[in-house]
Amino acid sequence: MSSDILTQLQTCYDQLLIQFFSTVSYNVRRHPLIAPAPVASDPYTNPTKDVLIENGRHQYVRYKLNAEDAEGMDLRPQEPEVFDKAQEDLAEDLVMKAQQIEYLIKRLPGLGQGEEEQNAEIRRLVEEVKIMERRRKEKRKEMRKCLEQLDHVVLGMSKSIDVPESDGSTDESQRSTAP
């Protein structure tokens, strides 16, 4: 059972890594183009008067891309509301996967036991295996005795029944009746 849990755990970790990669890729490719925070020494980062801070962040700025720019660019920005909703969904998915991993970890055998308890469990299991091995050997001996008895019965029956010996050849009458 624990190997099954370990397999599920490995699968969940693989899925979590894929979700992390997908989330980062989504954020890189789909983030809205928002004006950067102004840097006093850089005139290119100072937003124009119509780009004001709204709800603690810069307003969404629509940049017009030329057809040539769009071909070489993997960036496909989304509206801020759509992007924010997608980020919430991605974060919820990551949290759910982390909870699933936590649940599987809690189901692993031996968790919550101290070293002494685990050693005692191992000793108990070793004794159980020894008992089962003794039983197996006893049953094996019993099986051999039964086989010997069966051999004696079969040999006794074969001696009590008069079976004519044949020389391996068949005569014509036996061939014609044979199917």
C-alpha positions as semicolon CSV with decimal commas, in nm:
position;residue;x (nm);y (nm);z (nm)
1;M;0,000;0,000;0,000
2;S;0,283;0,240;0,081
3;S;0,434;0,193;-0,264
4;D;0,099;0,295;-0,410
5;I;0,100;0,607;-0,194
6;L;0,459;0,679;-0,299
7;T;0,362;0,647;-0,665
8;Q;0,069;0,884;-0,613
9;L;0,298;1,124;-0,428
10;Q;0,554;1,120;-0,710
11;T;0,277;1,182;-0,963
12;C;0,146;1,475;-0,757
13;Y;0,494;1,628;-0,733
14;D;0,536;1,595;-1,110
15;Q;0,197;1,760;-1,162
16;L;0,288;2,036;-0,916
17;L;0,610;2,111;-1,106
18;I;0,415;2,126;-1,431
19;Q;0,163;2,362;-1,267
20;F;0,447;2,585;-1,140
21;F;0,599;2,598;-1,487
22;S;0,262;2,668;-1,649
23;T;0,183;2,942;-1,397
24;V;0,515;3,117;-1,450
25;S;0,483;3,082;-1,828
26;Y;0,131;3,223;-1,817
27;N;0,243;3,519;-1,605
28;V;0,534;3,592;-1,838
29;R;0,333;3,567;-2,159
30;R;-0,007;3,705;-2,062
31;H;0,064;3,985;-1,816
32;P;-0,103;4,313;-1,905
33;L;0,125;4,580;-2,033
34;I;0,131;4,821;-1,742
35;A;0,338;5,133;-1,729
36;P;0,644;5,085;-1,508
37;A;0,688;5,271;-1,185
38;P;0,850;5,605;-1,257
39;V;1,222;5,644;-1,202
40;A;1,315;6,008;-1,158
41;S;1,641;5,978;-1,350
42;D;1,482;5,794;-1,646
43;P;1,242;6,008;-1,849
44;Y;1,111;5,702;-2,036
45;T;0,961;5,550;-1,722
46;N;0,774;5,860;-1,619
47;P;0,413;5,793;-1,716
48;T;0,220;6,049;-1,908
49;K;-0,046;6,252;-1,730
50;D;-0,328;6,025;-1,851
51;V;-0,173;5,714;-1,688
52;L;-0,273;5,749;-1,325
53;I;-0,252;5,502;-1,042
54;E;-0,585;5,325;-1,000
55;N;-0,654;5,095;-0,702
56;G;-0,290;5,090;-0,602
57;R;-0,158;5,007;-0,946
58;H;-0,094;5,174;-1,276
59;Q;-0,367;5,191;-1,530
60;Y;-0,366;4,940;-1,810
61;V;-0,178;5,081;-2,105
62;R;-0,263;4,959;-2,452
63;Y;0,047;4,942;-2,662
64;K;-0,005;4,914;-3,030
65;L;0,215;4,648;-3,182
66;N;0,313;4,645;-3,545
67;A;0,245;4,326;-3,742
68;E;0,621;4,258;-3,745
69;D;0,642;4,293;-3,367
70;A;0,359;4,046;-3,309
71;E;0,528;3,776;-3,519
72;G;0,851;3,776;-3,322
73;M;0,685;3,820;-2,986
74;D;0,540;3,545;-2,770
75;L;0,364;3,803;-2,553
76;R;-0,015;3,808;-2,577
77;P;-0,130;4,046;-2,303
78;Q;-0,473;4,014;-2,148
79;E;-0,697;4,266;-1,982
80;P;-0,601;4,317;-1,615
81;E;-0,932;4,175;-1,487
82;V;-0,896;3,858;-1,695
83;F;-0,532;3,822;-1,595
84;D;-0,611;3,873;-1,224
85;K;-0,891;3,612;-1,236
86;A;-0,662;3,365;-1,413
87;Q;-0,392;3,423;-1,151
88;E;-0,643;3,351;-0,874
89;D;-0,745;3,027;-1,047
90;L;-0,383;2,922;-1,095
91;A;-0,305;2,999;-0,730
92;E;-0,608;2,795;-0,616
93;D;-0,492;2,502;-0,830
94;L;-0,145;2,519;-0,674
95;V;-0,291;2,528;-0,322
96;M;-0,520;2,232;-0,397
97;K;-0,228;2,028;-0,533
98;A;-0,021;2,115;-0,224
99;Q;-0,309;2,000;-0,001
100;Q;-0,334;1,676;-0,197
101;I;0,039;1,617;-0,145
102;E;0,003;1,694;0,227
103;Y;-0,283;1,442;0,254
104;L;-0,076;1,171;0,084
105;I;0,221;1,241;0,312
106;K;-0,002;1,203;0,619
107;R;-0,117;0,862;0,489
108;L;0,238;0,726;0,467
109;P;0,290;0,438;0,710
110;G;0,504;0,504;1,015
111;L;0,431;0,873;1,019
112;G;0,363;0,994;1,371
113;Q;0,551;0,705;1,530
114;G;0,873;0,741;1,718
115;E;1,188;0,547;1,638
116;E;1,124;0,296;1,919
117;E;0,769;0,232;1,798
118;Q;0,892;0,175;1,443
119;N;1,166;-0,063;1,566
120;A;0,909;-0,255;1,772
121;E;0,683;-0,282;1,466
122;I;0,976;-0,413;1,260
123;R;1,060;-0,674;1,527
124;R;0,695;-0,782;1,536
125;L;0,686;-0,818;1,159
126;V;1,013;-1,017;1,160
127;E;0,864;-1,258;1,415
128;E;0,550;-1,287;1,204
129;V;0,761;-1,376;0,899
130;K;0,952;-1,641;1,098
131;I;0,624;-1,800;1,216
132;M;0,489;-1,803;0,860
133;E;0,813;-1,963;0,737
134;R;0,785;-2,237;1,001
135;R;0,426;-2,303;0,898
136;R;0,528;-2,318;0,533
137;K;0,798;-2,577;0,611
138;E;0,550;-2,785;0,815
139;K;0,298;-2,776;0,530
140;R;0,572;-2,873;0,286
141;K;0,656;-3,180;0,500
142;E;0,287;-3,266;0,522
143;M;0,259;-3,237;0,144
144;R;0,555;-3,473;0,095
145;K;0,394;-3,731;0,327
146;C;0,067;-3,705;0,135
147;L;0,255;-3,755;-0,194
148;E;0,427;-4,065;-0,055
149;Q;0,091;-4,205;0,055
150;L;-0,056;-4,129;-0,285
151;D;0,238;-4,305;-0,454
152;H;0,177;-4,615;-0,238
153;V;-0,195;-4,613;-0,321
154;V;-0,132;-4,576;-0,695
155;L;0,136;-4,848;-0,694
156;G;-0,088;-5,078;-0,491
157;M;-0,375;-5,026;-0,731
158;S;-0,157;-5,089;-1,034
159;K;-0,035;-5,419;-0,884
160;S;-0,387;-5,532;-0,796
161;I;-0,523;-5,465;-1,145
162;D;-0,408;-5,707;-1,413
163;V;-0,308;-5,488;-1,705
164;P;-0,199;-5,683;-2,012
165;E;0,134;-5,574;-2,139
166;S;0,152;-5,472;-2,501
167;D;0,453;-5,482;-2,728
168;G;0,367;-5,145;-2,879
169;S;0,223;-5,286;-3,202
170;T;-0,143;-5,269;-3,289
171;D;-0,325;-5,522;-3,499
172;E;-0,559;-5,442;-3,787
173;S;-0,880;-5,477;-3,586
174;Q;-0,771;-5,208;-3,342
175;R;-0,676;-4,972;-3,627
176;S;-1,010;-4,996;-3,800
177;T;-1,202;-4,914;-3,483
178;A;-0,976;-4,628;-3,393
179;P;-1,119;-4,289;-3,481
